[in-house]
CSV table of C-alpha atoms in Angstrom, one decimal:
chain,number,residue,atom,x,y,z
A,1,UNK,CA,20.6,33.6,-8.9
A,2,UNK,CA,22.1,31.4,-6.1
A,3,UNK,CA,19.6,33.8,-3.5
A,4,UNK,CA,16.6,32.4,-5.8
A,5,UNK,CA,17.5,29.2,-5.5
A,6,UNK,CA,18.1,29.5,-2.0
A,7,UNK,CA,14.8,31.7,-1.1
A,8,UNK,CA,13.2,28.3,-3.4
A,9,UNK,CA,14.7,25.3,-1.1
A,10,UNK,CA,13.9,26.8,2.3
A,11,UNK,CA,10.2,27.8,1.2
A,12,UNK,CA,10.1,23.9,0.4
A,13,UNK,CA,10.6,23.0,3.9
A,14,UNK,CA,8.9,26.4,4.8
A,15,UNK,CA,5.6,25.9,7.4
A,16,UNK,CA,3.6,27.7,4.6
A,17,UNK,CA,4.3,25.3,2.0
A,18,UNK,CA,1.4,23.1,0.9
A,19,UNK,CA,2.9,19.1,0.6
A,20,UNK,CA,1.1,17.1,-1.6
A,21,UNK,CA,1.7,13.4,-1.5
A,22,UNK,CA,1.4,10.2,-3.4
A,23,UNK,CA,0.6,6.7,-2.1
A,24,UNK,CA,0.7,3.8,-4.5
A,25,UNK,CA,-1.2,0.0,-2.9
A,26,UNK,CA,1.0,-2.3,-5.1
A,27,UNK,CA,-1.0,-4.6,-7.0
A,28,UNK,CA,-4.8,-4.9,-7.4
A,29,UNK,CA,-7.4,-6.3,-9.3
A,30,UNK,CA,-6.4,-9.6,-11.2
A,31,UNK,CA,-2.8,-9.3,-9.9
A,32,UNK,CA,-3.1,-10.6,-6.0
A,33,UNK,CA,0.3,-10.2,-5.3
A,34,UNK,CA,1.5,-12.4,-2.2
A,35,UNK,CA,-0.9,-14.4,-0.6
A,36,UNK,CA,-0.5,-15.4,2.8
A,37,UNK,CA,-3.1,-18.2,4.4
A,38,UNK,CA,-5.8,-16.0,4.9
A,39,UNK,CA,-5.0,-12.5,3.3
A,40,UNK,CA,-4.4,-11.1,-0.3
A,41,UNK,CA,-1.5,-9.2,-0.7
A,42,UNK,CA,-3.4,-6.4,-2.9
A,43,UNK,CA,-6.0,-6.1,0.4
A,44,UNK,CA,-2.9,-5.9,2.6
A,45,UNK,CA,-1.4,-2.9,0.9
A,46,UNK,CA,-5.0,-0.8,0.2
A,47,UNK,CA,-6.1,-1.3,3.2
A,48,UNK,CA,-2.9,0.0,4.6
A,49,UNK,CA,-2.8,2.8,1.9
A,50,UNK,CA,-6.6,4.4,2.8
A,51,UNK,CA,-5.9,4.4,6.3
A,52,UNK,CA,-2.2,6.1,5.9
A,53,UNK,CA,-4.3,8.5,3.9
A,54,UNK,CA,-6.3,9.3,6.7
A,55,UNK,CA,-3.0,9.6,8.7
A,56,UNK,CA,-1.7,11.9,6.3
A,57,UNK,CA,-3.7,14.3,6.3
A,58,UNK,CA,-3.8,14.7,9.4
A,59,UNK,CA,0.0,16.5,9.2
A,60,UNK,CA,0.0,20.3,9.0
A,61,UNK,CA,0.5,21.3,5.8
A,62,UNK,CA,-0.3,18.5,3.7
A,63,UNK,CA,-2.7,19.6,1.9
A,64,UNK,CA,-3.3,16.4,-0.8
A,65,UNK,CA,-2.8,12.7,-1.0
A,66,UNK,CA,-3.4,11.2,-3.8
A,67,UNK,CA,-4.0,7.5,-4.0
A,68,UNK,CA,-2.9,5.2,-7.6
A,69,UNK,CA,-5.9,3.2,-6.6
A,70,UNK,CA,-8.7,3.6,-4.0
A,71,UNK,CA,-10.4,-0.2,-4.6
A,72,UNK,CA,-9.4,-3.3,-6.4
A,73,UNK,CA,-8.8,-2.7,-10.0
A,74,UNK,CA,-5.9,-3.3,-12.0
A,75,UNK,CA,-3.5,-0.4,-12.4
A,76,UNK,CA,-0.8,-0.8,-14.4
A,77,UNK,CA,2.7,0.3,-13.6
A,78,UNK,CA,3.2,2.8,-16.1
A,79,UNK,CA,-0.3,4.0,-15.2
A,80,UNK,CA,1.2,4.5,-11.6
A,81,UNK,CA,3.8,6.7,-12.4
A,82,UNK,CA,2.3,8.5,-14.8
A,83,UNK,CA,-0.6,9.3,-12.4
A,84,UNK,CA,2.3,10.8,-10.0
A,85,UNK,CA,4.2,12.4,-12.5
A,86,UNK,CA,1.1,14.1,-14.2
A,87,UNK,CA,0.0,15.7,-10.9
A,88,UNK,CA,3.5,16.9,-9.5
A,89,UNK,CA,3.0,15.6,-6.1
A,90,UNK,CA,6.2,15.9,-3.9
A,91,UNK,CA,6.6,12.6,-2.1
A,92,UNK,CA,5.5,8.9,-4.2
A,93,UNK,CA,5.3,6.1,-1.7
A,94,UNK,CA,4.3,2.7,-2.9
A,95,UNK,CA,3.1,0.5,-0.3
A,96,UNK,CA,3.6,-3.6,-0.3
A,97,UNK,CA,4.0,-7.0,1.4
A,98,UNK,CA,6.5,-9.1,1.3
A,99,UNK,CA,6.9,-13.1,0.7
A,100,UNK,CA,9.2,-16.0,0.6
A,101,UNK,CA,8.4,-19.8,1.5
A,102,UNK,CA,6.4,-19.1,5.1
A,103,UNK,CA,9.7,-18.7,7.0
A,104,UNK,CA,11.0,-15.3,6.8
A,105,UNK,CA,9.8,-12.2,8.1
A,106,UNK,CA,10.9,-8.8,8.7
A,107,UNK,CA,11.0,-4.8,7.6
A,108,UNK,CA,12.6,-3.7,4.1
A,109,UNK,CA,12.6,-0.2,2.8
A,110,UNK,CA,14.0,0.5,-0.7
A,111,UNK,CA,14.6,4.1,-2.6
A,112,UNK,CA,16.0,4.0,-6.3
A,113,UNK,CA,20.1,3.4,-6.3
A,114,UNK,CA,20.2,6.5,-8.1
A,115,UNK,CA,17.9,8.6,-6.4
A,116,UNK,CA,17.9,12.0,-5.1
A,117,UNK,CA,19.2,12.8,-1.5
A,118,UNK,CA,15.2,13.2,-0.4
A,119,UNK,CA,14.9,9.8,-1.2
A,120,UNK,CA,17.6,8.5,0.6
A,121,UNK,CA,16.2,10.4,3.4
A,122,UNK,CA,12.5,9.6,3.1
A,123,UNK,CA,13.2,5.7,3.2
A,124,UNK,CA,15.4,6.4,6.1
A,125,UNK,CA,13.3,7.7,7.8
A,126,UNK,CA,10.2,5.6,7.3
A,127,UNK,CA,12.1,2.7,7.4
A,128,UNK,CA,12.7,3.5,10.8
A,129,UNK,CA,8.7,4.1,12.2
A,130,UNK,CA,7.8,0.4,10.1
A,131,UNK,CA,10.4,-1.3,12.0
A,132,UNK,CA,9.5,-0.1,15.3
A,133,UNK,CA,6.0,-0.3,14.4
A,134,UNK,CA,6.1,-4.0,13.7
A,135,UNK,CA,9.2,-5.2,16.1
A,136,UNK,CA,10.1,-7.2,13.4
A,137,UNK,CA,13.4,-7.9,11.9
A,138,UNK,CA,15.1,-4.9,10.3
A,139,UNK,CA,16.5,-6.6,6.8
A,140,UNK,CA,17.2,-3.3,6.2
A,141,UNK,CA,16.8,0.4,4.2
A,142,UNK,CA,18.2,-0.8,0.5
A,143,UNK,CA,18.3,0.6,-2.8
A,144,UNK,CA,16.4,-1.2,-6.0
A,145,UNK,CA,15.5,-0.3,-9.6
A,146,UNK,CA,11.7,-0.7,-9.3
A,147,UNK,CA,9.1,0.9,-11.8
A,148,UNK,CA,7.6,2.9,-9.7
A,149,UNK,CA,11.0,4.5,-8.2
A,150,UNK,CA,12.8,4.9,-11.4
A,151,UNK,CA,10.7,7.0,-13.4
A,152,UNK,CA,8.7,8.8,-10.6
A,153,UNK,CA,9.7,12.4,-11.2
A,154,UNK,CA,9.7,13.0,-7.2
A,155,UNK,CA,11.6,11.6,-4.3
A,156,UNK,CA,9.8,8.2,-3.8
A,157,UNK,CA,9.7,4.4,-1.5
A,158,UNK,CA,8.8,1.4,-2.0
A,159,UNK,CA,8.2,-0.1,1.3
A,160,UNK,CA,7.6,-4.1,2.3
A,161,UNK,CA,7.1,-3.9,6.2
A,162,UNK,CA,5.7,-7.6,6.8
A,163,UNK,CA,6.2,-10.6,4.9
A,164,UNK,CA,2.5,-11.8,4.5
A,165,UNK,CA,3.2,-15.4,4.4
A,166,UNK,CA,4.8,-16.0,7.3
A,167,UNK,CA,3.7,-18.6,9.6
A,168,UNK,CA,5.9,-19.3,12.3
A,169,UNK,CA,5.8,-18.4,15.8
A,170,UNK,CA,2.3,-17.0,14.4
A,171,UNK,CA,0.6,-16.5,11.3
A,172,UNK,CA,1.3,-13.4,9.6
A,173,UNK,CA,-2.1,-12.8,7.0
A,174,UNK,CA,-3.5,-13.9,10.5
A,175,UNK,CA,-2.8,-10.8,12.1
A,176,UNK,CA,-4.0,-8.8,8.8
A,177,UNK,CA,-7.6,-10.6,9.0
A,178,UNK,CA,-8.4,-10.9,12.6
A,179,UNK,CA,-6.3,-8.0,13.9
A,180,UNK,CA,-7.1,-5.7,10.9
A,181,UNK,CA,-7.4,-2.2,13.0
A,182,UNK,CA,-4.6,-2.7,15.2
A,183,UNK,CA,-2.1,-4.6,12.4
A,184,UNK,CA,-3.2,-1.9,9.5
A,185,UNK,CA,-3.3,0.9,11.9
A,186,UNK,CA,-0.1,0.4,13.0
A,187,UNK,CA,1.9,0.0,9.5
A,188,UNK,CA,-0.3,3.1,8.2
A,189,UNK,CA,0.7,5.2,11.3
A,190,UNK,CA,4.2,4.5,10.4
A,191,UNK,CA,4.1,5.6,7.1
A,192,UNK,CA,3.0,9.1,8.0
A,193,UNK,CA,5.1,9.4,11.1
A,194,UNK,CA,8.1,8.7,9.0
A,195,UNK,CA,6.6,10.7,6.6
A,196,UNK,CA,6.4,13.7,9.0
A,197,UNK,CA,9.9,13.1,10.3
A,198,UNK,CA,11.1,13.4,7.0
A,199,UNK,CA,9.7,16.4,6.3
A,200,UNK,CA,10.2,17.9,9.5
A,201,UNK,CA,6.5,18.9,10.2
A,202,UNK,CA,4.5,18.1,13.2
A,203,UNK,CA,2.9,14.3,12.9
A,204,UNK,CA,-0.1,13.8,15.5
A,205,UNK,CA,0.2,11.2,18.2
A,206,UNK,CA,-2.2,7.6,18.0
A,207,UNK,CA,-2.9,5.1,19.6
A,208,UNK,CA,-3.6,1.8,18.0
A,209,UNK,CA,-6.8,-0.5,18.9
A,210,UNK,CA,-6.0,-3.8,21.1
A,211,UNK,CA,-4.3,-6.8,19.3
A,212,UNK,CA,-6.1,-10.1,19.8
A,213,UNK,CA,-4.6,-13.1,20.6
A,214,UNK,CA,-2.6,-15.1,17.7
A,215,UNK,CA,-4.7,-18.1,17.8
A,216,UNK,CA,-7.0,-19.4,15.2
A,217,UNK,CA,-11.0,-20.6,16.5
A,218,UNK,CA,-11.1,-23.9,15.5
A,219,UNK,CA,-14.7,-23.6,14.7
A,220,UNK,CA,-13.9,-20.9,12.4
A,221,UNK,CA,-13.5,-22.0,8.6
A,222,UNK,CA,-11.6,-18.9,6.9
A,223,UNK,CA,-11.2,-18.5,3.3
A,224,UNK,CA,-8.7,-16.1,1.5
A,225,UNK,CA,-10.1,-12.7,0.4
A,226,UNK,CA,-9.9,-9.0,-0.4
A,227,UNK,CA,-11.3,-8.0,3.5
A,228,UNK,CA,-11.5,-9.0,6.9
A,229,UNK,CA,-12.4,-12.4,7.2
A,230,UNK,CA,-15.4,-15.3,6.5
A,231,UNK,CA,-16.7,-16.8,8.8
């Protein structure tokens, strides 16, 4: 019995094995989440999710990642988890933003306080690849009892890499609308390089598109929505 279960954890972490993986954009829909000056909180964590998706699959041997929502609709908590629980996938990682009053910023990763070892180690981990990603402050890899980590069935993250409505030294839902490749690109890339890590599988290398300038055109009237900006 104890050579089953043996021959069954190393073909986990086996090459052969097929990962499948779940990515849940927090909010959606009626529920905006944060909202920074000019970015939603709900665009903020799709269009990270749909771009780590991407990045994801780009790893050897993941062979599925599933998404909790693909566009703006509302999607319930329980309809989250259910969703990843129904399809077994092996890794749940729920993607946000944080906020405060406009004067904090910085990289938090939370797993469940209870969770399994592979949790622990996943939010490690990624935790890791959003800080350096960012450069911002590391508020650190902590434990919660959210929803979605709770009664997700797999090892599963919750992670809040930016505080969206920052504006300090610069403007933080700034960077999201006028530096969308480069500012999602970089927080997607870190999700599936910490992903990869944690896994120990292969992650591809990238190289982000060219940040602009943090300055706002003052003949530029901007107005807060789901997508890049309006001009």
């Amino acid at each position: 019995m104890r050579r089953l279960v043996l021959v069954f954890i190393l073909s986990l972490y086996s090459p052969l094995y097929a990962w499948t993986i779940c990515l849940d954009p927090g909010h959606g829909g009626s529920d905006p989440g944060a909202t920074g000056s000019y970015y939603t909180e709900k665009a903020a964590n799709l269009d990270v999710g749909l771009k780590a998706q991407e990045f994801i699959l780009q790893i050897p041997n993941v062979t599925s990642v599933g998404m909790t929502r693909s566009t703006d609709v509302d999607v319930s908590l329980e309809a989250r988890v259910n969703y990843a629980n129904s399809n077994a996938f092996d890794r749940f990682i729920s993607i946000h933003q944080n906020a405060y009053d406009g004067t904090a910023q910085g990289t938090e990763t939370y797993c469940y306080t209870y969770g399994s070892s592979n949790s622990f180690n996943l939010r490690d981990s990624t935790h890791r690849e959003l800080v350096a990603a960012y450069g911002y402050t590391d508020r650190g890899a902590k434990t919660a009892n959210y929803y979605v980590l709770v009664y997700t069935n797999m090892p599963a993250i919750l992670g809040e890499a930016s505080f969206i409505d920052y504006n300090g030294a610069y403007n933080e839902s700034w960077r999201f609308c006028y530096n969308w490749y480069a500012h999602v690109e970089k927080q997607a890339y870190a999700y599936a390089k910490g992903l990869a890590k944690h896994l120990g599988l292969y992650y591809p290398s990238f190289v982000c598109h060219t940040n602009y300038p943090d300055s706002v055109n003052a003949n530029t009237n901007f107005t807060v929505r789901d997508s890049f900006y309006v001009a």
